[in-house]
Tab-separated table of C-alpha atoms and ligand atoms in Angstrom:
chain	number	residue	atom	x	y	z
A	1	UNK	CA	-33.928	-3.647	-15.511
A	2	UNK	CA	-30.855	-3.712	-13.298
A	3	UNK	CA	-27.478	-2.339	-14.272
A	4	UNK	CA	-24.559	-4.719	-13.824
A	5	UNK	CA	-21.164	-3.378	-12.820
A	6	UNK	CA	-17.932	-5.284	-12.335
A	7	UNK	CA	-15.486	-3.655	-9.930
A	8	UNK	CA	-12.013	-5.137	-10.241
A	9	UNK	CA	-9.896	-4.888	-7.092
A	10	UNK	CA	-11.188	-5.223	-3.528
A	11	UNK	CA	-9.134	-2.473	-1.907
A	12	UNK	CA	-10.452	0.762	-0.398
A	13	UNK	CA	-11.004	2.455	-3.766
A	14	UNK	CA	-13.061	-0.495	-5.027
A	15	UNK	CA	-15.197	-0.534	-1.888
A	16	UNK	CA	-15.805	3.214	-1.959
A	17	UNK	CA	-16.846	2.879	-5.606
A	18	UNK	CA	-19.306	0.117	-4.707
A	19	UNK	CA	-20.697	2.188	-1.853
A	20	UNK	CA	-21.249	5.105	-4.232
A	21	UNK	CA	-22.834	2.828	-6.850
A	22	UNK	CA	-25.270	1.329	-4.352
A	23	UNK	CA	-26.269	4.748	-3.054
A	24	UNK	CA	-26.488	6.353	-6.486
A	25	UNK	CA	-28.463	3.767	-8.403
A	26	UNK	CA	-31.062	1.533	-6.762
A	27	UNK	CA	-31.074	-0.946	-9.638
A	28	UNK	CA	-27.340	-1.568	-9.724
A	29	UNK	CA	-25.824	-5.001	-9.074
A	30	UNK	CA	-22.095	-5.216	-8.440
A	31	UNK	CA	-19.641	-8.084	-8.746
A	32	UNK	CA	-16.390	-7.387	-6.923
A	33	UNK	CA	-13.586	-9.310	-8.602
A	34	UNK	CA	-10.376	-9.774	-6.635
A	35	UNK	CA	-7.323	-11.814	-7.462
A	36	UNK	CA	-6.615	-12.839	-3.841
A	37	UNK	CA	-9.002	-14.957	-1.782
A	38	UNK	CA	-8.975	-12.101	0.772
A	39	UNK	CA	-10.669	-8.724	0.307
A	40	UNK	CA	-9.613	-5.242	1.544
A	41	UNK	CA	-6.397	-4.645	-0.445
A	42	UNK	CA	-4.060	-2.184	1.249
A	43	UNK	CA	-6.385	-1.908	4.254
A	44	UNK	CA	-5.375	-5.501	5.009
A	45	UNK	CA	-1.937	-5.793	3.410
A	46	UNK	CA	-0.593	-2.228	3.261
A	47	UNK	CA	-1.622	-0.379	6.420
A	48	UNK	CA	0.951	-1.107	9.112
A	49	UNK	CA	0.143	-4.047	11.416
A	50	UNK	CA	0.382	-1.807	14.502
A	51	UNK	CA	-2.180	0.653	13.096
A	52	UNK	CA	-5.249	-1.424	13.861
A	53	UNK	CA	-7.369	1.722	14.184
A	54	UNK	CA	-6.771	2.453	10.495
A	55	UNK	CA	-7.423	-1.181	9.579
A	56	UNK	CA	-10.823	-0.949	11.293
A	57	UNK	CA	-12.160	0.530	8.038
A	58	UNK	CA	-12.392	-3.107	6.877
A	59	UNK	CA	-15.500	-3.458	9.081
A	60	UNK	CA	-17.188	-0.796	6.987
A	61	UNK	CA	-16.187	-2.674	3.838
A	62	UNK	CA	-17.415	-5.934	5.329
A	63	UNK	CA	-20.856	-4.379	5.813
A	64	UNK	CA	-20.913	-3.569	2.099
A	65	UNK	CA	-20.232	-7.234	1.303
A	66	UNK	CA	-23.061	-8.238	3.625
A	67	UNK	CA	-25.462	-6.636	1.153
A	68	UNK	CA	-25.506	-9.969	-0.663
A	69	UNK	CA	-28.552	-9.174	-2.755
A	70	UNK	CA	-26.723	-6.429	-4.602
A	71	UNK	CA	-23.008	-7.151	-4.163
A	72	UNK	CA	-21.082	-10.363	-4.662
A	73	UNK	CA	-17.453	-11.016	-3.787
A	74	UNK	CA	-15.619	-13.129	-6.349
A	75	UNK	CA	-12.238	-13.715	-4.786
A	76	UNK	CA	-9.337	-15.648	-6.293
A	77	UNK	CA	-10.361	-14.470	-9.774
A	78	UNK	CA	-7.627	-12.666	-11.630
A	79	UNK	CA	-8.191	-10.220	-14.458
A	80	UNK	CA	-5.995	-11.309	-17.355
A	81	UNK	CA	-5.593	-14.865	-16.018
A	82	UNK	CA	-9.130	-16.129	-15.362
A	83	UNK	CA	-11.106	-13.564	-17.321
A	84	UNK	CA	-10.087	-10.919	-19.819
A	85	UNK	CA	-11.037	-7.270	-19.748
A	86	UNK	CA	-12.753	-7.733	-23.092
A	87	UNK	CA	-14.935	-10.469	-21.615
A	88	UNK	CA	-15.857	-8.344	-18.608
A	89	UNK	CA	-16.834	-5.477	-20.881
A	90	UNK	CA	-19.020	-7.846	-22.884
A	91	UNK	CA	-20.696	-9.198	-19.768
A	92	UNK	CA	-21.225	-6.058	-17.661
A	93	UNK	CA	-22.817	-2.691	-18.343
A	94	UNK	CA	-19.790	-0.985	-16.799
A	95	UNK	CA	-16.393	-2.013	-15.472
A	96	UNK	CA	-14.513	-0.110	-12.763
A	97	UNK	CA	-10.811	-0.800	-12.425
A	98	UNK	CA	-9.515	-0.467	-8.847
A	99	UNK	CA	-6.332	-2.519	-9.034
A	100	UNK	CA	-4.061	-0.068	-7.243
A	101	UNK	CA	-0.409	0.598	-7.929
A	102	UNK	CA	1.518	-2.421	-6.664
A	103	UNK	CA	4.851	-2.008	-8.458
A	104	UNK	CA	7.691	-0.284	-6.622
A	105	UNK	CA	9.162	2.746	-8.339
A	106	UNK	CA	12.847	2.363	-9.000
A	107	UNK	CA	15.618	4.712	-8.003
A	108	UNK	CA	17.469	4.128	-11.253
A	109	UNK	CA	20.889	4.061	-9.612
A	110	UNK	CA	23.727	1.511	-9.673
A	111	UNK	CA	23.470	-1.289	-7.131
A	112	UNK	CA	19.682	-1.207	-6.917
A	113	UNK	CA	19.408	-4.927	-7.708
A	114	UNK	CA	21.873	-6.115	-5.065
A	115	UNK	CA	20.566	-8.592	-2.490
A	116	UNK	CA	19.462	-6.567	0.525
A	117	UNK	CA	17.656	-3.857	-1.474
A	118	UNK	CA	13.860	-3.967	-1.306
A	119	UNK	CA	11.062	-1.777	-2.528
A	120	UNK	CA	8.559	-0.825	0.148
A	121	UNK	CA	5.759	-2.565	-1.774
A	122	UNK	CA	7.585	-5.860	-1.360
A	123	UNK	CA	8.869	-5.120	2.141
A	124	UNK	CA	5.543	-3.878	3.535
A	125	UNK	CA	3.842	-6.794	1.759
A	126	UNK	CA	6.293	-9.127	3.510
A	127	UNK	CA	5.627	-7.832	7.001
A	128	UNK	CA	1.908	-7.714	6.286
A	129	UNK	CA	1.796	-11.307	5.006
A	130	UNK	CA	0.748	-10.466	1.440
A	131	UNK	CA	0.922	-13.746	-0.512
A	132	UNK	CA	3.006	-12.104	-3.262
A	133	UNK	CA	5.735	-11.151	-0.807
A	134	UNK	CA	5.474	-13.342	2.287
A	135	UNK	CA	8.423	-15.456	1.101
A	136	UNK	CA	10.694	-12.420	0.618
A	137	UNK	CA	12.957	-13.295	3.591
A	138	UNK	CA	14.681	-9.897	3.595
A	139	UNK	CA	18.239	-9.610	4.814
A	140	UNK	CA	17.945	-7.937	8.211
A	141	UNK	CA	21.211	-9.211	9.619
A	142	UNK	CA	23.122	-5.969	10.096
A	143	UNK	CA	22.830	-3.117	12.583
A	144	UNK	CA	22.378	-0.338	9.997
A	145	UNK	CA	19.416	-0.005	7.631
A	146	UNK	CA	18.660	2.761	5.129
A	147	UNK	CA	15.076	3.723	4.335
A	148	UNK	CA	14.810	6.036	1.338
A	149	UNK	CA	11.939	8.497	1.076
A	150	UNK	CA	10.325	10.976	3.436
A	151	UNK	CA	6.699	9.839	3.168
A	152	UNK	CA	4.387	7.927	5.476
A	153	UNK	CA	5.437	4.579	4.069
A	154	UNK	CA	9.070	5.278	5.010
A	155	UNK	CA	7.900	6.160	8.540
A	156	UNK	CA	5.844	2.950	8.705
A	157	UNK	CA	8.840	0.853	7.691
A	158	UNK	CA	11.182	2.532	10.184
A	159	UNK	CA	8.660	2.246	13.002
A	160	UNK	CA	7.776	-1.409	12.362
A	161	UNK	CA	11.488	-2.297	12.312
A	162	UNK	CA	12.156	-0.308	15.493
A	163	UNK	CA	9.233	-1.370	17.639
A	164	UNK	CA	9.616	-4.080	20.245
A	165	UNK	CA	7.590	-7.304	20.141
A	166	UNK	CA	5.578	-5.936	23.076
A	167	UNK	CA	4.734	-2.806	21.082
A	168	UNK	CA	3.572	-4.950	18.165
A	169	UNK	CA	1.627	-7.390	20.329
A	170	UNK	CA	-1.808	-5.894	19.707
A	171	UNK	CA	-1.272	-5.863	15.945
A	172	UNK	CA	-1.452	-8.472	13.199
A	173	UNK	CA	2.233	-8.713	12.301
A	174	UNK	CA	2.497	-12.309	11.051
A	175	UNK	CA	4.766	-14.746	12.894
A	176	UNK	CA	7.401	-15.002	10.141
A	177	UNK	CA	7.952	-11.221	10.153
A	178	UNK	CA	7.680	-10.853	13.935
A	179	UNK	CA	10.425	-13.418	14.429
A	180	UNK	CA	12.717	-11.936	11.783
A	181	UNK	CA	12.324	-8.382	13.095
A	182	UNK	CA	12.796	-9.442	16.724
A	183	UNK	CA	16.004	-11.302	15.768
A	184	UNK	CA	17.464	-8.401	13.749
A	185	UNK	CA	20.458	-6.702	15.424
A	186	UNK	CA	19.112	-3.249	14.565
A	187	UNK	CA	20.860	-0.167	15.943
A	188	UNK	CA	20.366	2.582	13.368
A	189	UNK	CA	17.790	3.394	10.709
A	190	UNK	CA	18.794	6.182	8.316
A	191	UNK	CA	15.667	7.926	7.039
A	192	UNK	CA	16.876	9.559	3.849
A	193	UNK	CA	15.068	12.344	1.987
A	194	UNK	CA	16.254	14.216	-1.078
A	195	UNK	CA	14.548	17.454	-0.006
A	196	UNK	CA	14.435	19.495	3.178
A	197	UNK	CA	12.473	19.039	6.387
A	198	UNK	CA	9.732	21.489	5.341
A	199	UNK	CA	9.131	19.500	2.150
A	200	UNK	CA	8.868	16.066	3.721
A	201	UNK	CA	5.629	14.269	2.840
A	202	UNK	CA	5.018	12.463	6.129
A	203	UNK	CA	1.981	13.674	8.047
A	204	UNK	CA	2.384	15.088	11.541
A	205	UNK	CA	0.700	12.322	13.569
A	206	UNK	CA	2.844	9.671	11.876
A	207	UNK	CA	6.006	11.727	12.405
A	208	UNK	CA	5.212	12.430	16.072
A	209	UNK	CA	4.685	8.727	16.733
A	210	UNK	CA	8.412	8.148	16.201
A	211	UNK	CA	9.006	10.105	19.421
A	212	UNK	CA	6.978	7.621	21.447
A	213	UNK	CA	8.770	4.333	20.815
A	214	UNK	CA	10.035	2.094	23.602
A	215	UNK	CA	13.530	1.221	22.374
A	216	UNK	CA	14.104	3.797	19.616
A	217	UNK	CA	14.525	7.553	19.511
A	218	UNK	CA	14.421	9.843	16.479
A	219	UNK	CA	17.660	11.737	15.821
A	220	UNK	CA	17.563	15.101	14.079
A	221	UNK	CA	20.437	17.545	13.626
A	222	UNK	CA	19.119	20.969	14.698
A	223	UNK	CA	21.397	22.562	12.086
A	224	UNK	CA	19.246	20.933	9.370
A	225	UNK	CA	16.123	22.772	10.501
A	226	UNK	CA	15.108	26.256	9.383
A	227	UNK	CA	14.511	29.021	11.924
A	228	UNK	CA	10.908	29.376	13.070
A	229	UNK	CA	10.672	32.728	11.326
A	230	UNK	CA	11.892	31.424	7.936
A	231	UNK	CA	9.369	31.350	5.102
A	232	UNK	CA	8.368	27.888	3.947
A	233	UNK	CA	9.730	26.807	0.558
A	234	UNK	CA	7.329	26.659	-2.365
A	235	UNK	CA	5.719	23.246	-2.523
A	236	UNK	CA	5.811	22.654	1.242
A	237	UNK	CA	2.781	20.640	2.384
A	238	UNK	CA	0.153	22.280	4.599
A	239	UNK	CA	1.366	20.373	7.643
A	240	UNK	CA	4.995	21.523	7.193
A	241	UNK	CA	5.007	23.966	10.155
A	242	UNK	CA	3.674	21.312	12.479
A	243	UNK	CA	6.246	18.824	11.184
A	244	UNK	CA	9.041	21.342	11.775
A	245	UNK	CA	7.907	21.830	15.379
A	246	UNK	CA	7.932	18.080	15.897
A	247	UNK	CA	11.392	17.789	14.325
A	248	UNK	CA	12.654	20.621	16.589
A	249	UNK	CA	11.343	18.632	19.542
A	250	UNK	CA	13.223	15.556	18.284
A	251	UNK	CA	16.439	17.568	17.873
A	252	UNK	CA	16.211	18.777	21.496
A	253	UNK	CA	15.295	15.412	23.029
A	254	UNK	CA	17.909	13.086	24.568
A	255	UNK	CA	19.220	10.269	22.366
A	256	UNK	CA	19.033	7.681	25.099
A	257	UNK	CA	17.596	4.527	23.563
A	258	UNK	CA	19.404	1.616	21.924
A	259	UNK	CA	18.029	2.227	18.401
A	260	UNK	CA	18.317	5.517	16.499
A	261	UNK	CA	16.086	6.652	13.656
A	262	UNK	CA	18.289	9.313	12.075
A	263	UNK	CA	16.742	11.840	9.683
A	264	UNK	CA	18.919	12.858	6.758
A	265	UNK	CA	17.698	15.737	4.627
A	266	UNK	CA	18.841	17.048	1.236
A	267	UNK	CA	20.522	13.716	0.553
A	268	UNK	CA	20.107	12.075	-2.830
A	269	UNK	CA	21.082	8.410	-3.163
A	270	UNK	CA	23.418	8.037	-6.123
A	271	UNK	CA	24.662	4.464	-5.710
A	272	UNK	CA	24.169	1.387	-3.607
A	273	UNK	CA	27.508	-0.264	-3.028
A	274	UNK	CA	28.496	-3.881	-2.477
A	275	UNK	CA	29.747	-6.960	-4.278
A	276	UNK	CA	27.657	-9.940	-3.143
A	277	UNK	CA	25.109	-7.815	-1.298
A	278	UNK	CA	24.468	-4.309	-0.016
A	279	UNK	CA	27.351	-2.909	1.974
A	280	UNK	CA	26.815	0.850	1.817
A	281	UNK	CA	24.803	3.631	0.249
A	282	UNK	CA	26.321	6.712	-1.360
A	283	UNK	CA	24.523	10.026	-0.919
A	284	UNK	CA	25.085	13.275	-2.711
A	285	UNK	CA	24.148	16.576	-1.051
A	286	UNK	CA	21.114	18.141	-2.678
A	287	UNK	CA	21.331	21.748	-1.535
A	288	UNK	CA	21.613	25.105	-3.156
A	289	UNK	CA	25.068	26.423	-2.366
A	290	UNK	CA	26.481	22.969	-1.613
A	291	UNK	CA	28.620	22.913	1.488
A	292	UNK	CA	28.431	19.190	2.090
A	293	UNK	CA	30.289	16.261	0.694
A	294	UNK	CA	29.278	12.978	-0.808
A	295	UNK	CA	28.928	10.481	2.023
A	296	UNK	CA	28.909	6.715	2.149
A	297	UNK	CA	26.904	5.141	4.931
A	298	UNK	CA	27.597	1.512	5.801
A	299	UNK	CA	24.271	-0.332	5.662
A	300	UNK	CA	23.321	-3.956	5.152
A	301	UNK	CA	19.725	-3.363	4.071
A	302	UNK	CA	18.148	-0.667	1.902
A	303	UNK	CA	14.398	-0.193	1.665
A	304	UNK	CA	13.120	2.278	-0.905
A	305	UNK	CA	9.805	3.959	-0.051
A	306	UNK	CA	9.579	6.257	-3.049
A	307	UNK	CA	6.152	5.490	-4.459
A	308	UNK	CA	4.502	2.971	-6.763
A	309	UNK	CA	3.304	2.332	-10.288
A	310	UNK	CA	0.311	0.510	-11.663
A	311	UNK	CA	0.834	-2.836	-13.401
A	312	UNK	CA	0.112	-2.544	-17.149
A	313	UNK	CA	-2.660	-4.914	-18.231
A	314	UNK	CA	-3.745	-6.036	-21.673
A	315	UNK	CA	-6.552	-3.836	-22.922
A	316	UNK	CA	-5.907	-0.994	-20.509
A	317	UNK	CA	-4.146	2.090	-21.874
A	318	UNK	CA	-1.143	2.861	-19.712
A	319	UNK	CA	0.643	6.128	-19.120
A	320	UNK	CA	4.287	5.202	-18.825
A	321	UNK	CA	5.253	8.686	-17.675
A	322	UNK	CA	2.963	8.641	-14.640
A	323	UNK	CA	2.676	4.898	-14.063
A	324	UNK	CA	-1.135	4.939	-13.987
A	325	UNK	CA	-3.905	3.737	-16.295
A	326	UNK	CA	-4.452	6.493	-18.862
A	327	UNK	CA	-7.773	8.128	-17.976
A	328	UNK	CA	-9.598	11.431	-17.922
A	329	UNK	CA	-11.068	12.077	-14.479
A	330	UNK	CA	-11.508	8.348	-14.087
A	331	UNK	CA	-12.942	7.615	-17.529
A	332	UNK	CA	-10.823	5.218	-19.567
A	333	UNK	CA	-13.317	4.461	-22.349
A	334	UNK	CA	-17.074	4.084	-22.779
A	335	UNK	CA	-18.299	2.022	-19.830
A	336	UNK	CA	-14.769	1.616	-18.467
A	337	UNK	CA	-13.512	3.606	-15.469
A	338	UNK	CA	-10.623	3.704	-13.015
A	339	UNK	CA	-10.569	4.704	-9.350
A	340	UNK	CA	-7.957	4.958	-6.602
A	341	UNK	CA	-4.221	4.670	-7.142
A	342	UNK	CA	-4.768	3.012	-10.553
A	343	UNK	CA	-6.447	6.261	-11.587
A	344	UNK	CA	-4.436	8.995	-9.885
A	345	UNK	CA	-1.223	7.370	-8.668
A	346	UNK	CA	-0.080	6.568	-5.129
A	347	UNK	CA	-1.261	9.560	-3.155
A	348	UNK	CA	-3.620	10.250	-0.309
A	349	UNK	CA	-4.847	8.320	2.683
A	350	UNK	CA	-7.659	5.752	2.644
A	351	UNK	CA	-10.458	8.354	3.030
A	352	UNK	CA	-9.092	10.279	0.018
A	353	UNK	CA	-10.469	7.427	-2.069
A	354	UNK	CA	-14.030	8.030	-0.920
A	355	UNK	CA	-14.500	11.422	-2.588
A	356	UNK	CA	-12.429	10.288	-5.541
A	357	UNK	CA	-14.558	7.176	-6.140
A	358	UNK	CA	-17.786	9.113	-5.650
A	359	UNK	CA	-16.809	11.574	-8.374
A	360	UNK	CA	-15.997	8.755	-10.802
A	361	UNK	CA	-19.216	6.904	-10.019
A	362	UNK	CA	-21.224	10.118	-10.508
A	363	UNK	CA	-19.652	10.307	-13.905
A	364	UNK	CA	-20.335	6.652	-14.649
A	365	UNK	CA	-23.996	7.042	-13.749
A	366	UNK	CA	-24.316	10.288	-15.706
A	367	UNK	CA	-22.836	8.544	-18.732
A	368	UNK	CA	-25.267	5.672	-18.589
A	369	UNK	CA	-26.389	6.705	-22.067
A	370	UNK	CA	-22.868	6.139	-23.357
A	371	UNK	CA	-22.772	2.768	-21.630
A	372	UNK	CA	-25.774	1.739	-23.690
A	373	UNK	CA	-29.035	0.230	-22.552
A	374	UNK	CA	-28.619	-1.770	-19.382
A	375	UNK	CA	-29.145	-5.454	-19.710
A	376	UNK	CA	-25.856	-7.157	-20.399
A	377	UNK	CA	-25.834	-10.663	-18.938
A	378	UNK	CA	-23.766	-9.736	-15.852
A	379	UNK	CA	-22.795	-12.107	-13.060
A	380	UNK	CA	-24.642	-15.245	-14.150
A	381	UNK	CA	-22.686	-15.310	-17.408
A	382	UNK	CA	-19.399	-14.729	-15.597
A	383	UNK	CA	-20.208	-17.595	-13.229
A	384	UNK	CA	-20.680	-19.909	-16.201
A	385	UNK	CA	-17.441	-18.803	-17.782
A	386	UNK	CA	-15.429	-19.231	-14.561
A	387	UNK	CA	-17.002	-22.644	-13.945
A	388	UNK	CA	-16.004	-23.751	-17.471
A	389	UNK	CA	-12.469	-22.628	-16.667
A	390	UNK	CA	-12.547	-24.438	-13.327
A	391	UNK	CA	-11.695	-21.340	-11.370
A	392	UNK	CA	-12.092	-21.873	-7.608
A	393	UNK	CA	-14.046	-18.693	-6.880
A	394	UNK	CA	-13.885	-17.589	-3.230
A	395	UNK	CA	-17.252	-16.185	-2.150
A	396	UNK	CA	-17.888	-13.831	0.750
A	397	UNK	CA	-19.062	-16.817	2.834
A	398	UNK	CA	-15.779	-18.576	1.950
A	399	UNK	CA	-13.813	-15.490	2.976
A	400	UNK	CA	-15.690	-15.392	6.271
A	401	UNK	CA	-14.469	-18.948	6.944
A	402	UNK	CA	-10.874	-17.967	6.140
A	403	UNK	CA	-11.236	-14.886	8.319
A	404	UNK	CA	-12.614	-16.925	11.224
A	405	UNK	CA	-9.727	-19.396	10.878
A	406	UNK	CA	-7.183	-16.534	10.977
A	407	UNK	CA	-8.797	-15.123	14.109
A	408	UNK	CA	-8.990	-18.552	15.726
A	409	UNK	CA	-5.297	-19.292	15.265
A	410	UNK	CA	-4.051	-15.923	16.570
A	411	UNK	CA	-1.836	-15.852	19.644
A	412	UNK	CA	-3.505	-14.302	22.701
A	413	UNK	CA	-3.790	-10.531	22.317
A	414	UNK	CA	-3.337	-10.548	18.532
A	415	UNK	CA	-6.374	-9.868	16.335
A	416	UNK	CA	-5.448	-12.571	13.810
A	417	UNK	CA	-2.619	-14.728	12.452
A	418	UNK	CA	-2.874	-14.275	8.706
A	419	UNK	CA	-2.545	-17.032	6.172
A	420	UNK	CA	0.274	-15.751	4.033
A	421	UNK	CA	-0.069	-18.153	1.102
A	422	UNK	CA	-3.043	-18.465	-1.241
A	423	UNK	CA	-2.932	-22.279	-0.962
A	424	UNK	CA	-3.217	-22.063	2.810
A	425	UNK	CA	-6.290	-19.844	2.492
A	426	UNK	CA	-7.871	-22.261	0.021
A	427	UNK	CA	-6.992	-25.226	2.256
A	428	UNK	CA	-9.267	-23.751	4.949
A	429	UNK	CA	-12.141	-24.127	2.487
A	430	UNK	CA	-11.483	-27.779	1.772
A	431	UNK	CA	-11.110	-28.766	5.419
B	1	NAP	P1	4.949	9.813	-0.706
B	1	NAP	O1	4.204	10.424	0.422
B	1	NAP	O2	4.712	10.351	-2.067
B	1	NAP	O3	6.504	9.890	-0.363
B	1	NAP	C1	7.458	9.433	-1.281
B	1	NAP	C2	8.817	9.917	-0.873
B	1	NAP	O4	9.766	9.347	-1.775
B	1	NAP	C3	8.994	11.428	-0.948
B	1	NAP	O5	9.801	11.849	0.123
B	1	NAP	C4	9.727	11.597	-2.294
B	1	NAP	O6	10.532	12.751	-2.353
B	1	NAP	C5	10.607	10.381	-2.262
B	1	NAP	N1	11.136	10.028	-3.584
B	1	NAP	C6	10.434	9.795	-4.716
B	1	NAP	N2	11.291	9.479	-5.719
B	1	NAP	C7	12.528	9.506	-5.190
B	1	NAP	C8	13.823	9.280	-5.715
B	1	NAP	N3	13.993	8.925	-6.984
B	1	NAP	N4	14.888	9.406	-4.893
B	1	NAP	C9	14.716	9.743	-3.591
B	1	NAP	N5	13.517	9.970	-3.033
B	1	NAP	C10	12.432	9.851	-3.831
B	1	NAP	O7	4.636	8.243	-0.851
B	1	NAP	P2	4.501	7.047	0.186
B	1	NAP	O8	5.231	7.278	1.448
B	1	NAP	O9	4.787	5.840	-0.631
B	1	NAP	O10	2.939	7.062	0.525
B	1	NAP	C11	1.977	6.914	-0.505
B	1	NAP	C12	0.658	7.518	-0.022
B	1	NAP	O11	0.104	6.677	1.016
B	1	NAP	C13	0.849	8.890	0.583
B	1	NAP	O12	-0.231	9.704	0.225
B	1	NAP	C14	0.849	8.608	2.060
B	1	NAP	O13	0.461	9.702	2.876
B	1	NAP	C15	-0.151	7.453	2.152
B	1	NAP	N6	0.110	6.696	3.387
B	1	NAP	C16	-0.517	7.120	4.514
B	1	NAP	C17	-0.258	6.484	5.703
B	1	NAP	C18	-0.926	6.981	6.955
B	1	NAP	O14	-1.817	7.819	6.876
B	1	NAP	N7	-0.521	6.520	8.121
B	1	NAP	C19	0.638	5.405	5.777
B	1	NAP	C20	1.263	5.011	4.594
B	1	NAP	C21	0.992	5.662	3.404
B	1	NAP	P3	10.011	14.088	-3.065
B	1	NAP	O15	8.976	14.655	-2.140
B	1	NAP	O16	11.241	14.883	-3.198
B	1	NAP	O17	9.414	13.641	-4.385
């Protein structure tokens, strides 16, 4: 008898879990439930549009969906709206939650809700054409922008804002964002981190890329950098020495391009200032021994790139302190598991999710006894339920039509022009 598993969330973690399930258990059948009509999660809507090499992982995921005998894609089906967790647990032998961490963490400082302040989840979603955020229309009308956080997302945001249309041409930046970014009068991006250069979270390749841009140069004050011989602070990432070398190179390079990306270290945002909208950001020095003063930088846009939280869902225990689904090594309850950012929070690159999902699936399969005898009704029963509720389920074949339409309407040189509204994706299917 086959074992039925519902995986909820078609991002990298969900796909790696399916891959592990298919390899680990010949009799398993998986239904992949996704609230958008499009699969691939952050690989489609989070990875920067100019990083097509990273997005190529979607081809691997596509091959998993081609295994139609064992895996079905049920797009445009939302947990909590179209089907409850309780129902899924009744229908499937096991349920794996892979819904990511889509909510922007908040700074918790005055002025955070002023127009012109955006979380990176919303901002990256906007420039990636995610239906939740494609209508954001961020204010990008001033020359100075602050990006808060020293992680890879902050680097992505700064780079996408600073690149020229020609540099973005081979990517899948949607038209609405391409036009807005090209029209922005950008001159200076402040990249603001509360800790020092050795503690920054960005990885070396991503950092180095900022030194290769056509119209923008990184700006680093050499006085902010430790001497080569200095010991690294506790908690410095393993790539810190390489990052410091790259930052030293930036500090020594000429500042000869029209746009600056200026690194600010040991600077903690304490207020965002403005009446009708953002006008400035106030930073407090965050250094032992002090020596610096509170500064106010005039900026007309602030983008926070300080991490994410999971969205609490009925029936799923939630850890408010960490912002993830409460779980023990991926186990939430009997027959109920979590993988990816929903399980461990927003850390790691896409491949990190492979080992993580494999470990959880190993556990799921080992606990088959706890799941109970296989043989719950599985997909056929879900199909009936969704049909009763008149849910327009988007199948893999449907997605392939949407995908083909996106590719077909792309401007020359671009891989695709995304549909950025759910209705527009569904309209492809009724044409
Ligand atoms: P991240 O790497 O955890 O960086 C978050 C940054 O926000 C850190 O500098 C952190 O500072 C700062 N921060 C957090 N709370 C703050 C606060 N209240 N005030 C000021 N600063 C605050 O997270 P991320 O950039 O969102 O990336 C998430 C994950 O995706 C990471 O693992 C990242 O490597 C990965 N990613 C990878 C790529 C790529 O490979 N190209 C691209 C994008 C994302 P502290 O260190 O002081 O906490």
